[in-house]
XYZ file of C-alpha atoms in Angstrom:
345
model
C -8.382 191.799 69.342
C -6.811 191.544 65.595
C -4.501 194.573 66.303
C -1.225 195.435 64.858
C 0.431 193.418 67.665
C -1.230 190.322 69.882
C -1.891 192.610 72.537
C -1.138 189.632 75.335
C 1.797 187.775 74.181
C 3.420 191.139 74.500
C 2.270 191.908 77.345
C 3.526 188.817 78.282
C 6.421 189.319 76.735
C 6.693 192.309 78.559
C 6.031 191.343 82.549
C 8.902 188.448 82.158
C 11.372 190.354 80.575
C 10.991 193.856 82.571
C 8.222 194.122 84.945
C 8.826 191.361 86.930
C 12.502 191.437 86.761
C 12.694 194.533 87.866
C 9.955 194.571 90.339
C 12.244 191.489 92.333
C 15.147 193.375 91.742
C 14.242 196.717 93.605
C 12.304 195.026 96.442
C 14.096 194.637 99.876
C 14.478 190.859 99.417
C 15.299 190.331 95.592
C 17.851 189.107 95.861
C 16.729 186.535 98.227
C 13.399 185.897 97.180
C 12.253 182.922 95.287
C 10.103 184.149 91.823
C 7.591 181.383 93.045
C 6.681 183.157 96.141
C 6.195 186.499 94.884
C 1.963 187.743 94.387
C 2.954 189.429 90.984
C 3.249 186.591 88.711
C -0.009 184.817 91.054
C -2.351 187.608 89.791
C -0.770 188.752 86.421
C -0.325 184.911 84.870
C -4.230 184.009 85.751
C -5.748 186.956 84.572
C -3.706 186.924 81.365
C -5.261 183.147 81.367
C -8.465 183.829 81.786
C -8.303 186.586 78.998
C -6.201 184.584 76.379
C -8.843 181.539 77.123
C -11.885 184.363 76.341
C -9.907 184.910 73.178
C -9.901 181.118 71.680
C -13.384 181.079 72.575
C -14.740 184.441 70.411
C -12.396 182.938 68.116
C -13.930 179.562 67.561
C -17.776 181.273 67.729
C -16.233 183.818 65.403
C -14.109 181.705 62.363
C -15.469 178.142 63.278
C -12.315 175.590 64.692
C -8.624 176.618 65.477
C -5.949 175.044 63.146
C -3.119 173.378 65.164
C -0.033 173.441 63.602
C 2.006 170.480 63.801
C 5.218 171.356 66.227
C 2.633 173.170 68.042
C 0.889 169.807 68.817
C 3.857 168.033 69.636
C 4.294 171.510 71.934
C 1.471 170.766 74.122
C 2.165 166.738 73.788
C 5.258 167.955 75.187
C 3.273 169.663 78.148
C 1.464 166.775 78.412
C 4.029 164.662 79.420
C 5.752 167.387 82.113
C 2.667 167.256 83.640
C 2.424 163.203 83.858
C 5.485 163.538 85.490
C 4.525 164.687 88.459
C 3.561 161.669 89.679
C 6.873 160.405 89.765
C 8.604 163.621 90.374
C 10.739 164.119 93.256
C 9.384 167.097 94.662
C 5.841 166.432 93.003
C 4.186 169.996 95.009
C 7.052 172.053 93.346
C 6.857 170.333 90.086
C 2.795 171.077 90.289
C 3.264 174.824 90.958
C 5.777 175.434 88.425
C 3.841 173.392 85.381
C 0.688 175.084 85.586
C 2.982 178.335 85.646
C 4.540 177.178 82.584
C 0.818 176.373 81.015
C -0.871 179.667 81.642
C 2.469 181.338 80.116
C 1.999 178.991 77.419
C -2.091 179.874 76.430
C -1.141 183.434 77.377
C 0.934 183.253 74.425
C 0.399 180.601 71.608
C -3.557 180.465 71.050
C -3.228 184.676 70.736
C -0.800 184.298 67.866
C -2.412 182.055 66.049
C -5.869 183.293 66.400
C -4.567 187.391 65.195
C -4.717 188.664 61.779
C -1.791 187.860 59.013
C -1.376 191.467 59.310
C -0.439 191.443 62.927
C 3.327 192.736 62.952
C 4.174 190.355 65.931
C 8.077 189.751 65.481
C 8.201 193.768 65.436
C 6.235 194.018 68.784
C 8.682 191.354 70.021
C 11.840 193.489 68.808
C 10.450 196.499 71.109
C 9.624 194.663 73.906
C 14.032 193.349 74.130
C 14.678 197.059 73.027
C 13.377 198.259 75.846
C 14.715 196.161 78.041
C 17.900 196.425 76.246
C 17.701 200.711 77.649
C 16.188 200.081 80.951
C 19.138 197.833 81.411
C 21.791 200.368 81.117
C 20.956 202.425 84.144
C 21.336 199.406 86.385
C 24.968 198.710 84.910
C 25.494 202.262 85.244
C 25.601 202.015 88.949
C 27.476 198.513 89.381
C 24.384 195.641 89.089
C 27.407 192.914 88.852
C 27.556 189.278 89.314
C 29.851 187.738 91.769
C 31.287 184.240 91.963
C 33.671 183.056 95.043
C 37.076 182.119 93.863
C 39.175 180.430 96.922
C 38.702 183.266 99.556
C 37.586 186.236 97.291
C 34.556 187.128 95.189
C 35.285 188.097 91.771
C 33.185 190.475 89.316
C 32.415 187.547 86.387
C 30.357 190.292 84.536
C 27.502 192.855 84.841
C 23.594 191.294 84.936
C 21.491 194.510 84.998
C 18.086 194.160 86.796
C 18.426 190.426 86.021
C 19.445 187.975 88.750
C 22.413 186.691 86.532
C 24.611 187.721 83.659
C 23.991 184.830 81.793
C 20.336 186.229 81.598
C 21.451 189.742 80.984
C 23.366 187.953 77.946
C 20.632 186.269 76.946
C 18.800 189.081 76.424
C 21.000 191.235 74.339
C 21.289 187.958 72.579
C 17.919 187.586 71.397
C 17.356 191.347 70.940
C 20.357 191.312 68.425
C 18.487 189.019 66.380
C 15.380 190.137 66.220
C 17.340 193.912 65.220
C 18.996 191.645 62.705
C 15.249 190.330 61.218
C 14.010 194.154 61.513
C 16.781 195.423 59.145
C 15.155 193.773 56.004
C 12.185 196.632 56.348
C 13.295 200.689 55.432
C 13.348 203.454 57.049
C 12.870 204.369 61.046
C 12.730 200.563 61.596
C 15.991 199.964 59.567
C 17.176 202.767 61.123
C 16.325 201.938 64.953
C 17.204 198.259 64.712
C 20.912 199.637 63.318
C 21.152 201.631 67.021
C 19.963 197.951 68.629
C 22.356 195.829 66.844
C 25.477 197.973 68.216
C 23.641 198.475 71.618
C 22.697 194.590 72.278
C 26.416 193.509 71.386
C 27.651 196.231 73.843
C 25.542 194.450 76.924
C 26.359 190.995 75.622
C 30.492 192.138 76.373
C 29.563 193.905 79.541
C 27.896 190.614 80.509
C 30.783 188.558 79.899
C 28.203 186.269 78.274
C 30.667 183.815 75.748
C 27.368 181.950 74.966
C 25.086 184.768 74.237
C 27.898 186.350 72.165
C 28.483 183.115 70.330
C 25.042 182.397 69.473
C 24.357 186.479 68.321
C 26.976 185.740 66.317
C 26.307 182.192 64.463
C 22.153 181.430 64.432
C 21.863 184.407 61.752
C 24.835 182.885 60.248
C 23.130 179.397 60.475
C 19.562 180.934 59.812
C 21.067 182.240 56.443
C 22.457 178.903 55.348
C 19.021 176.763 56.368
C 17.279 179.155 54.478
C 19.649 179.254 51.289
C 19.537 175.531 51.390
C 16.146 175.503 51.497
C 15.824 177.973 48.545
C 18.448 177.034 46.238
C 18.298 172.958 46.747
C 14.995 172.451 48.416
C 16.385 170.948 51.611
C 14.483 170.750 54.715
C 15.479 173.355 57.378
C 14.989 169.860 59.289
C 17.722 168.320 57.667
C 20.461 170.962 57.859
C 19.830 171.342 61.234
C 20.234 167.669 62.102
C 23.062 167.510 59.851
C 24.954 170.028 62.420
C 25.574 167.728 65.499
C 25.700 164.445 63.340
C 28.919 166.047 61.752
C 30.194 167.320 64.623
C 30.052 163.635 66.385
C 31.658 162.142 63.029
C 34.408 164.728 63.392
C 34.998 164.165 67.199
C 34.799 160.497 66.631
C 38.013 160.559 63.588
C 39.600 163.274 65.750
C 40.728 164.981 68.905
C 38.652 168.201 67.753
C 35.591 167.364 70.845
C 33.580 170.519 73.216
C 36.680 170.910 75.068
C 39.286 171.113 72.324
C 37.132 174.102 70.971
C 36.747 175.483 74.473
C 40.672 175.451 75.042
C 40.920 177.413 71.344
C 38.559 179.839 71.800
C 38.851 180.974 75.643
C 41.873 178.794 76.394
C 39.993 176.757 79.343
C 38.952 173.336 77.995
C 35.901 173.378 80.841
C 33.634 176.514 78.961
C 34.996 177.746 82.847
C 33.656 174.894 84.655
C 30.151 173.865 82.465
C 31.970 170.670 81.433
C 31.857 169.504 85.448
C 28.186 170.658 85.661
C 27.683 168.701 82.882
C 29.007 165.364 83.774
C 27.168 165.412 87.104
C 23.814 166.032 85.050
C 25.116 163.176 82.569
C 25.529 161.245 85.681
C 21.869 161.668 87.101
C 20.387 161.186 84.125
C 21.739 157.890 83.964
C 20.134 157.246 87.128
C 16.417 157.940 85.495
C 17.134 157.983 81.387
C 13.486 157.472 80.191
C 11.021 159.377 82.412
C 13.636 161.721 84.363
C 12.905 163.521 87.706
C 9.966 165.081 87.206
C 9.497 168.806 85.815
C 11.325 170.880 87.195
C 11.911 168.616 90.247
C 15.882 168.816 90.246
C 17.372 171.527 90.871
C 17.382 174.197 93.901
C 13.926 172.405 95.104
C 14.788 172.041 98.564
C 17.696 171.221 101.015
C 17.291 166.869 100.038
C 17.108 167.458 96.287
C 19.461 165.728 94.513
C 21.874 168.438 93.369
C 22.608 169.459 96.784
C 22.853 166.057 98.223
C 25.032 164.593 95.355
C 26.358 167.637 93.542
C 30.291 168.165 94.128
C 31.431 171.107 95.653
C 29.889 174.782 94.182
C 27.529 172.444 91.597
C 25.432 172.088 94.698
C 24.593 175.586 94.057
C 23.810 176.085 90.243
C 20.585 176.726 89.346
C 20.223 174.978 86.254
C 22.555 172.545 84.147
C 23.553 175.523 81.522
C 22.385 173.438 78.973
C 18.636 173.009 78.006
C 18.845 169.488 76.176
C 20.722 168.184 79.456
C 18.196 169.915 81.499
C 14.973 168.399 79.721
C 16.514 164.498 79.871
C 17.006 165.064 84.135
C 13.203 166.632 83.978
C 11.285 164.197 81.272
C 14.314 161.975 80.550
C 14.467 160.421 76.312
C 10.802 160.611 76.165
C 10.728 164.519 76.821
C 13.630 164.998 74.721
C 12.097 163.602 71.482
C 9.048 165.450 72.089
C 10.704 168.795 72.709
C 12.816 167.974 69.017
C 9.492 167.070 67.497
């Protein structure tokens, strides 16, 4: 299978970002429907499994043992760990179903990459699997695929979300698409040319999403990619390092000033809440406190049922959010401290 592309992380690629999307979209109960009880992903994911799995093995017979790379080790420590947890998980059947979803995406994926040729364009069939989702979303927005949030009495259009269930997905999307355009603009011709027509296209979805988080990361991890890698160039300092060095001078500043999150919230969209993340946030600070080192078990807190803990506990429209809107919060109320420092390894 040593193709120009890994034929099945793309297809993966491909099933969660379109397929499947769509397919829940267009059915009579999408937007009901939980993904976990859909048949798609329960035939595609195993399959795909079963064939990545057939891979490693050829691969082995063929070029002797796979070489690990180190974050990809602490990767699958990482997976380890989620699926310890669900012995202590809260909703340990839910947690079950949802880590060996999140394995078989994983093989699907990582052992494919590493066992194709160096010549295997694989950040290129990445960039045309977000391209074409970036087009097939249009249509959708075309005829008023909006998210709603209730205000007092009234629902209000927050911003369009395509065939996704959400524009902060929708955002997400044209996020990640306008990077990879950006990485596909150091090659010439039609791909230069193409990822130009992406670039302007992806921004336009991340402002009809009303996505300030998409936009701002679009915006700053080239930016930051650029300086990581001229550090690393010019004074040979670990990518490691600058990163890290981010957040520690952030806390310094916050510490020796009033410049915090919500200072820069109030500055940029003139709301000092990021429009309400800051509550959602201190009632996920709040449970994590209640389990700091192990957590809740994966994917055992939110939306798991009508006694989990964020809609017994959660204040007001909280009780409703599907997520923390933050992924570091998220991982300390799954895995707690432990699954934290093994997702930053």
């Amino acid at each position: 299978m040593r193709t120009r592309f890994p034929i099945l992380p793309i297809l993966a690629c491909g099933f969660a970002l379109t397929v499947f999307p769509i397919l829940t979209y267009v059915s009579a109960t999408g937007l009901t429907a939980q993904p976990d009880s859909r048949i798609e992903p329960r035939i595609f994911w195993p399959l795909m499994t079963v064939a990545a799995l057939f891979l490693i093995v050829r691969s082995r017979s063929r070029d002797g043992r796979l070489v690990w790379p180190p974050n990809i080790v602490c990767l699958f420590a990482y997976l380890g760990f989620a699926g310890l947890s669900v012995l202590w998980a809260f909703n340990p059947q839910s947690s079950m179903v949802r880590f060996t979803q999140q394995v078989m995406v994983i093989i699907c994926i990582i052992p494919p990459i590493l066992t194709s040729a160096r010549t295997a364009d694989t950040m290129h069939g990445l960039f045309l699997c977000f391209a074409v989702a970036v087009v097939l979303n249009f249509p959708f927005i075309a005829v008023g695929s909006v998210s709603l949030a209730q205000y007092g009495s009234e629902l209000v259009n927050i911003g369009f979300e395509g065939y996704f269930h959400g524009k902060n997905y929708l955002g997400e999307c044209a996020a990640v698409a306008f990077m990879l355009a950006t990485h596909e603009l150091r090659f010439h011709g039609m791909r230069r040319v193409l990822a130009s027509g992406f670039l302007v296209l992806s921004i336009v979805l991340v402002f009809l999403a009303n996505s300030k988080t998409a936009l701002g990361l679009a915006i700053l991890v080239p930016i930051l990619a650029w300086c990581v890698l001229a550090a690393w160039r010019i004074a040979r300092i670990s990518p490691a390092v600058t990163v890290i060095a981010v957040p520690v001078i952030y806390i310094i500043a916050s510490s020796i000033s009033n410049l915090d999150m919500n200072r820069l919230s109030y500055m940029m969209y003139g709301d000092s809440t990021f429009t309400g993340r800051t509550v959602i946030w201190d009632f996920a600070l709040y449970e994590i406190d209640r389990s700091p080192i192990v957590g809740w078990g994966y994917q055992s807190f939110w939306l798991i049922g009508s006694d989990a803990p964020s809609v017994l506990e959660a204040p007001g429209w909280v009780k409703t959010m599907p997520n923390a809107h933050n992924g570091y919060y998220d991982t300390m109320l799954e895995l707690g401290y432990i699954g934290l420092a093994l997702l930053l390894c």
